[in-house]
PDB file of C-alpha atoms in Angstrom:
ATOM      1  CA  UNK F   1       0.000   0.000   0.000  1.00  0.00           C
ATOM      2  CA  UNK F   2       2.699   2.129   0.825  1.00  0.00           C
ATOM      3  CA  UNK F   3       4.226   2.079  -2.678  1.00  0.00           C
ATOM      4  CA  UNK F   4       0.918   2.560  -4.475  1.00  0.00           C
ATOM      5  CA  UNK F   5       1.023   6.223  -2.358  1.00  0.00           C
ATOM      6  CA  UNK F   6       4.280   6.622  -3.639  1.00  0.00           C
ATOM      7  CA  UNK F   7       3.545   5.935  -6.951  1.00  0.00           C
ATOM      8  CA  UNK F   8       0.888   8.223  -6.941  1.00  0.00           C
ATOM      9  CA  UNK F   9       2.734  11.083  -4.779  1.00  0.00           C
ATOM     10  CA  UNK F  10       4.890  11.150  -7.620  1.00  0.00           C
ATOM     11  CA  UNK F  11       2.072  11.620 -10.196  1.00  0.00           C
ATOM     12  CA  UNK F  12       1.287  14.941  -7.955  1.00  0.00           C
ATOM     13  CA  UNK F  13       4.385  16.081  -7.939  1.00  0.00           C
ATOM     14  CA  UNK F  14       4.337  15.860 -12.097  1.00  0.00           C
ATOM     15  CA  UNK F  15       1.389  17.349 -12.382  1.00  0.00           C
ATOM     16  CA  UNK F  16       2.283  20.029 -10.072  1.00  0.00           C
ATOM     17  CA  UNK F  17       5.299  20.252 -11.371  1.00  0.00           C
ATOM     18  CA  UNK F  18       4.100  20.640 -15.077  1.00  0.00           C
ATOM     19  CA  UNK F  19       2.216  23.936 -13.577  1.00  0.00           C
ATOM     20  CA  UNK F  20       4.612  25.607 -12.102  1.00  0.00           C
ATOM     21  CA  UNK F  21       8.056  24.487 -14.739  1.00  0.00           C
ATOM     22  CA  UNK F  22       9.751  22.061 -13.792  1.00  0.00           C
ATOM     23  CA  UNK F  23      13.407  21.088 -15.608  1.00  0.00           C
ATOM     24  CA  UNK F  24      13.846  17.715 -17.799  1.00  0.00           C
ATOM     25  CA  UNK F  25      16.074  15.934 -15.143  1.00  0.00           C
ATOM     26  CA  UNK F  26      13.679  16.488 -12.451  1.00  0.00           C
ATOM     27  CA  UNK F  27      10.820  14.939 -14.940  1.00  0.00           C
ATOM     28  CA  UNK F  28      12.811  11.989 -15.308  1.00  0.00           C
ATOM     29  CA  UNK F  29      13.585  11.649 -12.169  1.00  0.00           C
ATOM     30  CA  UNK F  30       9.970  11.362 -10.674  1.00  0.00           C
ATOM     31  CA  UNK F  31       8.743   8.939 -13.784  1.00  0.00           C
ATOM     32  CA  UNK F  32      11.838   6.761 -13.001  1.00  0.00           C
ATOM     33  CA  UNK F  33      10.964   6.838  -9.291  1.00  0.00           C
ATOM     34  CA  UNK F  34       6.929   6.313 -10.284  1.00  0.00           C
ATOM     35  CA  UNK F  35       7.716   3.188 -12.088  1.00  0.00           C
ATOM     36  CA  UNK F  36      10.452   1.553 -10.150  1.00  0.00           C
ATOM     37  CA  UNK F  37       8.593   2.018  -6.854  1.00  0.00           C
ATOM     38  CA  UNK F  38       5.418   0.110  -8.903  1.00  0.00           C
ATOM     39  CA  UNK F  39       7.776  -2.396 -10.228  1.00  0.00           C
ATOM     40  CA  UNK F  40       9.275  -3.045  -7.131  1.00  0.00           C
ATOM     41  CA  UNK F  41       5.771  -3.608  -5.207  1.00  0.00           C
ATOM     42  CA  UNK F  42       4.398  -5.723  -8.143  1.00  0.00           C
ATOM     43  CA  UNK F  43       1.877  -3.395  -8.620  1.00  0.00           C
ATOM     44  CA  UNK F  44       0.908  -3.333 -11.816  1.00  0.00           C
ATOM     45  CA  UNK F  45      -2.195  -1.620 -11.468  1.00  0.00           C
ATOM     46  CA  UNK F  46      -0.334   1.315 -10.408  1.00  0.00           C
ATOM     47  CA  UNK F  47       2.427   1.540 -12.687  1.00  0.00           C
ATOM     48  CA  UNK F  48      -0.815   1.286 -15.370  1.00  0.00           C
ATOM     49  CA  UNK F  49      -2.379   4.343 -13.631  1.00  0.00           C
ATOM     50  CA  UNK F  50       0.744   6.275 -12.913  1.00  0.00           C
ATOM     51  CA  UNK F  51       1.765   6.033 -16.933  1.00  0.00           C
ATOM     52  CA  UNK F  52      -2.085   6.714 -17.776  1.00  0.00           C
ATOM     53  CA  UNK F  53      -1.425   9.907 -15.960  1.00  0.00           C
ATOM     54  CA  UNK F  54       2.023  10.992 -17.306  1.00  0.00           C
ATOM     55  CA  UNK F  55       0.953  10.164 -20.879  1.00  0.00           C
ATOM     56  CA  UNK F  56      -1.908  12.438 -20.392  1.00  0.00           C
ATOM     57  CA  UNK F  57      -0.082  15.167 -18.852  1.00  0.00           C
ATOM     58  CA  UNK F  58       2.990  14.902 -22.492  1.00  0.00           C
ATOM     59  CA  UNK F  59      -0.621  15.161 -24.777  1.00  0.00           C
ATOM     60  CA  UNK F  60      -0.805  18.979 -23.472  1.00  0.00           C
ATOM     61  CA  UNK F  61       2.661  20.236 -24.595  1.00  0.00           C
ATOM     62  CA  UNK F  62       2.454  18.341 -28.169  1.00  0.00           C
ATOM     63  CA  UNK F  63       4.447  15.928 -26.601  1.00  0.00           C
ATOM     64  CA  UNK F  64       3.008  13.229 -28.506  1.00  0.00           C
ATOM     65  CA  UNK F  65       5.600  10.239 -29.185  1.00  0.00           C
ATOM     66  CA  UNK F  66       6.365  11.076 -25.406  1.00  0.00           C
ATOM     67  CA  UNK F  67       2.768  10.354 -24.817  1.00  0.00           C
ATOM     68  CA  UNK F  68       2.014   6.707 -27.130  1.00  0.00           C
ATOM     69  CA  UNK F  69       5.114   5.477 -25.874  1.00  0.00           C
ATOM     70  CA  UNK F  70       3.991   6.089 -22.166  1.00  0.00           C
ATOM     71  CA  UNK F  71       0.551   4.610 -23.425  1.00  0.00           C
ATOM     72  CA  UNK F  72       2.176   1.445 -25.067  1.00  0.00           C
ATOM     73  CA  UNK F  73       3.878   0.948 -21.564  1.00  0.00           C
ATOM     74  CA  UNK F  74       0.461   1.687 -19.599  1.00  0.00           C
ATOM     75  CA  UNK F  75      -1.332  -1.035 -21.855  1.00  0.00           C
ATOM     76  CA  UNK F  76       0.799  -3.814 -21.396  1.00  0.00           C
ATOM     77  CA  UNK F  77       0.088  -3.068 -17.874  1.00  0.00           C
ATOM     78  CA  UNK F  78      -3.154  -2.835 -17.489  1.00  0.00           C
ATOM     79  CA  UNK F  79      -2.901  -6.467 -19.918  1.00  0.00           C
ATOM     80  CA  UNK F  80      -0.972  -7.656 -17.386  1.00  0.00           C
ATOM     81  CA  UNK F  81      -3.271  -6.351 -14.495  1.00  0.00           C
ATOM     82  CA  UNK F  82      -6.259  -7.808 -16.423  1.00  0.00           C
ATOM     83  CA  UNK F  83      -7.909  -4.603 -15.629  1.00  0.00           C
ATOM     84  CA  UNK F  84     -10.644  -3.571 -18.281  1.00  0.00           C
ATOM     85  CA  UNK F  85     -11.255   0.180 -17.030  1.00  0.00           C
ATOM     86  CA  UNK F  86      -7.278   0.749 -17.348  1.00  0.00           C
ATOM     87  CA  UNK F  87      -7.239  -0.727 -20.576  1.00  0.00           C
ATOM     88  CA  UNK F  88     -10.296   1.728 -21.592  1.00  0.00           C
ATOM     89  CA  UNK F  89      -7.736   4.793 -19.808  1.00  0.00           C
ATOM     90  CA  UNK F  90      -5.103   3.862 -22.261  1.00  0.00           C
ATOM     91  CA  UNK F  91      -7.224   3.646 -25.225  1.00  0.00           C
ATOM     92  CA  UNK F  92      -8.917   6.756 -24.794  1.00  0.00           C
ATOM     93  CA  UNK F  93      -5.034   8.545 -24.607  1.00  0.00           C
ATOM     94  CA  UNK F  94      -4.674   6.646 -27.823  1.00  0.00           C
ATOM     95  CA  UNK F  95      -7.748   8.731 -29.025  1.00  0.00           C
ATOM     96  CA  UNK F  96      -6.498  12.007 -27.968  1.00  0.00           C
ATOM     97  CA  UNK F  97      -3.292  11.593 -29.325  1.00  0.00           C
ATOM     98  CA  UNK F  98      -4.414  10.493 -33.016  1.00  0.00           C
ATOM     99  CA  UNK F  99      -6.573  13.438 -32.823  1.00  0.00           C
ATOM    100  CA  UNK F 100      -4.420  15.875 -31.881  1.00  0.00           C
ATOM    101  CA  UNK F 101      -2.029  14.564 -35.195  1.00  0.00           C
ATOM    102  CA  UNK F 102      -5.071  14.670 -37.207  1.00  0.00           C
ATOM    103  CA  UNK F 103      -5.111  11.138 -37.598  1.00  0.00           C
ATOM    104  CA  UNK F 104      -9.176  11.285 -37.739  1.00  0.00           C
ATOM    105  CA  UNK F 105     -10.106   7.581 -38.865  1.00  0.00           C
ATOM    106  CA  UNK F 106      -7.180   6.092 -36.334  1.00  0.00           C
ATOM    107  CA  UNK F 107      -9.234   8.359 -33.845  1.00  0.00           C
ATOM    108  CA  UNK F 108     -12.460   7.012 -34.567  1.00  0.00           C
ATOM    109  CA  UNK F 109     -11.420   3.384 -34.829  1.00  0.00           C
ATOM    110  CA  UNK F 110      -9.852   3.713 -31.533  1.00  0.00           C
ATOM    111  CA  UNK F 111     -12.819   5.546 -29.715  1.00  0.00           C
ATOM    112  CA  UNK F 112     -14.592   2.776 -31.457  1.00  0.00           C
ATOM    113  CA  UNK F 113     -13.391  -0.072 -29.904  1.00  0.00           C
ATOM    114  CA  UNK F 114     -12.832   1.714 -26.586  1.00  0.00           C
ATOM    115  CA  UNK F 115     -17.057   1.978 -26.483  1.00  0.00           C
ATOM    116  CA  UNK F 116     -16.593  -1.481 -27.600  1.00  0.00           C
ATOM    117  CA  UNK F 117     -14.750  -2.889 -24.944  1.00  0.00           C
ATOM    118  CA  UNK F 118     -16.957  -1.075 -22.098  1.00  0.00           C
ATOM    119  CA  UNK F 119     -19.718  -2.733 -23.536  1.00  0.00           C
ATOM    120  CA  UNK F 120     -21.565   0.159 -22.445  1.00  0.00           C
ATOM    121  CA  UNK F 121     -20.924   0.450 -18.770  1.00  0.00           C
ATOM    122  CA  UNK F 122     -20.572   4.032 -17.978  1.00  0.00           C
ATOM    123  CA  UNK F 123     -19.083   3.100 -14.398  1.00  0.00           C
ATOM    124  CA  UNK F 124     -16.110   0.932 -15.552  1.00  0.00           C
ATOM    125  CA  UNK F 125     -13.046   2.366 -14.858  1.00  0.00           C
ATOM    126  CA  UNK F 126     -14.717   4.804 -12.834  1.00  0.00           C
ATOM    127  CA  UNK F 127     -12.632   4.078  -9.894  1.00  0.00           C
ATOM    128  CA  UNK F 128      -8.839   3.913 -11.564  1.00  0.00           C
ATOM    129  CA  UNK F 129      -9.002   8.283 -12.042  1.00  0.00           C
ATOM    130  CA  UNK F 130     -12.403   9.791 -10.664  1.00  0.00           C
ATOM    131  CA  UNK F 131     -14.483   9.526 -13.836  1.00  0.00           C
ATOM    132  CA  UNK F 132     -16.083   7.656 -16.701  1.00  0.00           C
ATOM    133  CA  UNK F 133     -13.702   6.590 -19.635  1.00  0.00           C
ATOM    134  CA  UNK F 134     -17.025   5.641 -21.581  1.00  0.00           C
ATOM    135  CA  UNK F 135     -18.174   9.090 -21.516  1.00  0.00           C
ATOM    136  CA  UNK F 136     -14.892   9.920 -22.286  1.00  0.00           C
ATOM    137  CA  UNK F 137     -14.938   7.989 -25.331  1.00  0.00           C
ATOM    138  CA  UNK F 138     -18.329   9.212 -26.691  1.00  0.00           C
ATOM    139  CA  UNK F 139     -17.801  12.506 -26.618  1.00  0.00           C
ATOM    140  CA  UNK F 140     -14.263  12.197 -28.204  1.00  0.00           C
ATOM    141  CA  UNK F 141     -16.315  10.133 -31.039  1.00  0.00           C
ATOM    142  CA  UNK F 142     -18.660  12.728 -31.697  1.00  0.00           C
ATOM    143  CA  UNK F 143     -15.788  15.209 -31.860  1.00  0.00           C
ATOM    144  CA  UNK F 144     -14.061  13.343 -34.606  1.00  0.00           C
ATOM    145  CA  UNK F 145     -17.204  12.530 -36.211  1.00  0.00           C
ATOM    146  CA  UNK F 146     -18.018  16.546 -36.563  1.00  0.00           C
ATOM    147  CA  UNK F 147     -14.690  16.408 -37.751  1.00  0.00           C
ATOM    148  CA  UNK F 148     -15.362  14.302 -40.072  1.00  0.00           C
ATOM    149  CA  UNK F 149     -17.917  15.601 -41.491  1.00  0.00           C
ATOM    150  CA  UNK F 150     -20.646  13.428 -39.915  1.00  0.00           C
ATOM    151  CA  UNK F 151     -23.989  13.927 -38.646  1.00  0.00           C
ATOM    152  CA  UNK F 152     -25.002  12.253 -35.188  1.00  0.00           C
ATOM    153  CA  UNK F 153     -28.163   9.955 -35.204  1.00  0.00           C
ATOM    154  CA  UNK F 154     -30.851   9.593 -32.760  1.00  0.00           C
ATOM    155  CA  UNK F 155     -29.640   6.268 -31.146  1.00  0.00           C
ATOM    156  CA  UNK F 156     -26.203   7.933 -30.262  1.00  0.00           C
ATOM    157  CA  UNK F 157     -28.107  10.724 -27.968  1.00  0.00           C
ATOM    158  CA  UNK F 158     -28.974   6.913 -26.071  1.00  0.00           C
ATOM    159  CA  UNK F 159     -25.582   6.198 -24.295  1.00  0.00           C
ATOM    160  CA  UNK F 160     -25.337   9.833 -22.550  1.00  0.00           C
ATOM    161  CA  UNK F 161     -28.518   9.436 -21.164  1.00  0.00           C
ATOM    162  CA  UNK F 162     -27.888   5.924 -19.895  1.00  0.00           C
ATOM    163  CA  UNK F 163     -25.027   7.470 -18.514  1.00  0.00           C
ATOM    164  CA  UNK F 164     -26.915  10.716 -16.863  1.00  0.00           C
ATOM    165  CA  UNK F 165     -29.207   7.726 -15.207  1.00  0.00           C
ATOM    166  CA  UNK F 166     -26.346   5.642 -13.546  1.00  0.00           C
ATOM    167  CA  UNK F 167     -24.089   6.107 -10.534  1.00  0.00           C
ATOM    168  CA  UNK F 168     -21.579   7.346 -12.764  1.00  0.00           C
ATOM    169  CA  UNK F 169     -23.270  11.053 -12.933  1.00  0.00           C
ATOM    170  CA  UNK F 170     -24.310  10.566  -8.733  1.00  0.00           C
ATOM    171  CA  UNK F 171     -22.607  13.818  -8.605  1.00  0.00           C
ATOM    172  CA  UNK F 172     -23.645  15.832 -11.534  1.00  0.00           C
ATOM    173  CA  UNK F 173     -25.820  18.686 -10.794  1.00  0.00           C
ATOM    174  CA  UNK F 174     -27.006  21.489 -12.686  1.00  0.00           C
ATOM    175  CA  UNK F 175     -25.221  20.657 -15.870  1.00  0.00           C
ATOM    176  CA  UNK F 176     -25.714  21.728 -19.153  1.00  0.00           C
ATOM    177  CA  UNK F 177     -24.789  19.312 -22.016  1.00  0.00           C
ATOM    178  CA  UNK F 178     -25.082  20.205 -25.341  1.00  0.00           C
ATOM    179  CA  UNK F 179     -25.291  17.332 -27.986  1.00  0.00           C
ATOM    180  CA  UNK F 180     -24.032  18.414 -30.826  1.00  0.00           C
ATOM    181  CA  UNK F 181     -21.215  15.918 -31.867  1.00  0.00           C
ATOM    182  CA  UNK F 182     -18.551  18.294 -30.372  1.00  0.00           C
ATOM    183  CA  UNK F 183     -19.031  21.056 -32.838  1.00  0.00           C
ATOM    184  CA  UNK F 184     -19.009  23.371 -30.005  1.00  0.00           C
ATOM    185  CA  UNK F 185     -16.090  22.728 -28.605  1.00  0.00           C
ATOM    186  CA  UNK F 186     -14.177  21.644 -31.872  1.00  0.00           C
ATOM    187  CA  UNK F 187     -14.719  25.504 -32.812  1.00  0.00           C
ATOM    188  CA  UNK F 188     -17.596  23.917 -35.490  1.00  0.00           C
ATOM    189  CA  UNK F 189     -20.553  26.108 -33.988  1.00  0.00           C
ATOM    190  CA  UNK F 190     -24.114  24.986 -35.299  1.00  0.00           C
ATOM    191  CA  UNK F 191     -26.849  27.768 -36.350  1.00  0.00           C
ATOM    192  CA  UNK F 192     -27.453  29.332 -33.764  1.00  0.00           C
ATOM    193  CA  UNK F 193     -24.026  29.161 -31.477  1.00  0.00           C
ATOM    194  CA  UNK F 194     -22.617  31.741 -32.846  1.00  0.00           C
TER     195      UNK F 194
END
């Protein structure tokens, strides 16, 4: 237990880090502290989390080889953890970063088999990071499919209320969520959005 705090102390100190500069050397140094300390505990499920989280954290500079290679690490694993929510944590990363290259029908196959693999449980992998991966997932795929060029269809407005309805949105109040494929917030704004 004491090295899955560790692990994750050192995640904090990344993120916090990222915020306020912090140099190359002391990066490295926290990662290779993160993952030895979850290597030497066996604790896979950590070292899956803690690599979910700096992968995540390289997407935001452009860092993006930085990022898939942190993601291949995080899905072997999560594989190895047999953990389907991680695996779902690592795909969605996957998603992100073929996005943000502009590598649209990667993006989409990805987010794809991400919903896949949830099978449409909004509260797997709820646990690993404090929210839904699935929802995650379908919001990134109606990004890409505005992208795209696609219109939504009725039976994709399903999942989000499913969703809304589950534990998963227990604390959700007073929210405001606009269905429009992610046109909005891809910069696409529908008729009247303007």
């Amino acid at each position: 237990e004491a090295a899955a705090l560790g692990v994750l102390a050192r995640a904090g100190m990344l993120r916090l880090g990222w915020l306020l500069g912090i140099s190359e050397q002391e990066e490295a140094t926290l990662v290779a502290e993160g993952k030895a300390l979850a290597e030497r505990a066996g604790d896979v499920r950590s070292l899956a989390i803690f690599l979910i989280q700096v992968g995540a954290a390289k997407l935001t500079p452009g860092e993006l080889r930085k990022a898939l290679a942190l993601y291949q690490e995080a899905a072997q694993a999560a594989e190895e953890a047999r953990d389907v929510g991680l695996k779902l944590w690592v795909q969605l990363g996957q998603v992100v970063a073929c996005l943000a290259v502009g590598q649209l029908p990667e993006a989409l196959a990805l987010a794809e088999e991400g919903l896949e693999l949830a099978g449409g449980d909004p509260d797997l992998g709820f646990a690993a990071l404090g929210r839904s991966p699935y929802v995650n997932l379908l919001s990134f795929r109606g990004w890409i499919r505005a992208y795209m060029g696609r219109l939504g269809e009725a039976p994709e407005l399903g999942p989000l209320a499913v969703v809304l309805a589950s534990e998963a949105a227990s604390y959700v109040t007073g929210e405001i969520f606009i269905l429009d494929g992610g046109g909005l917030a891809g910069g696409i704004a529908p008729t009247g959005y303007a």
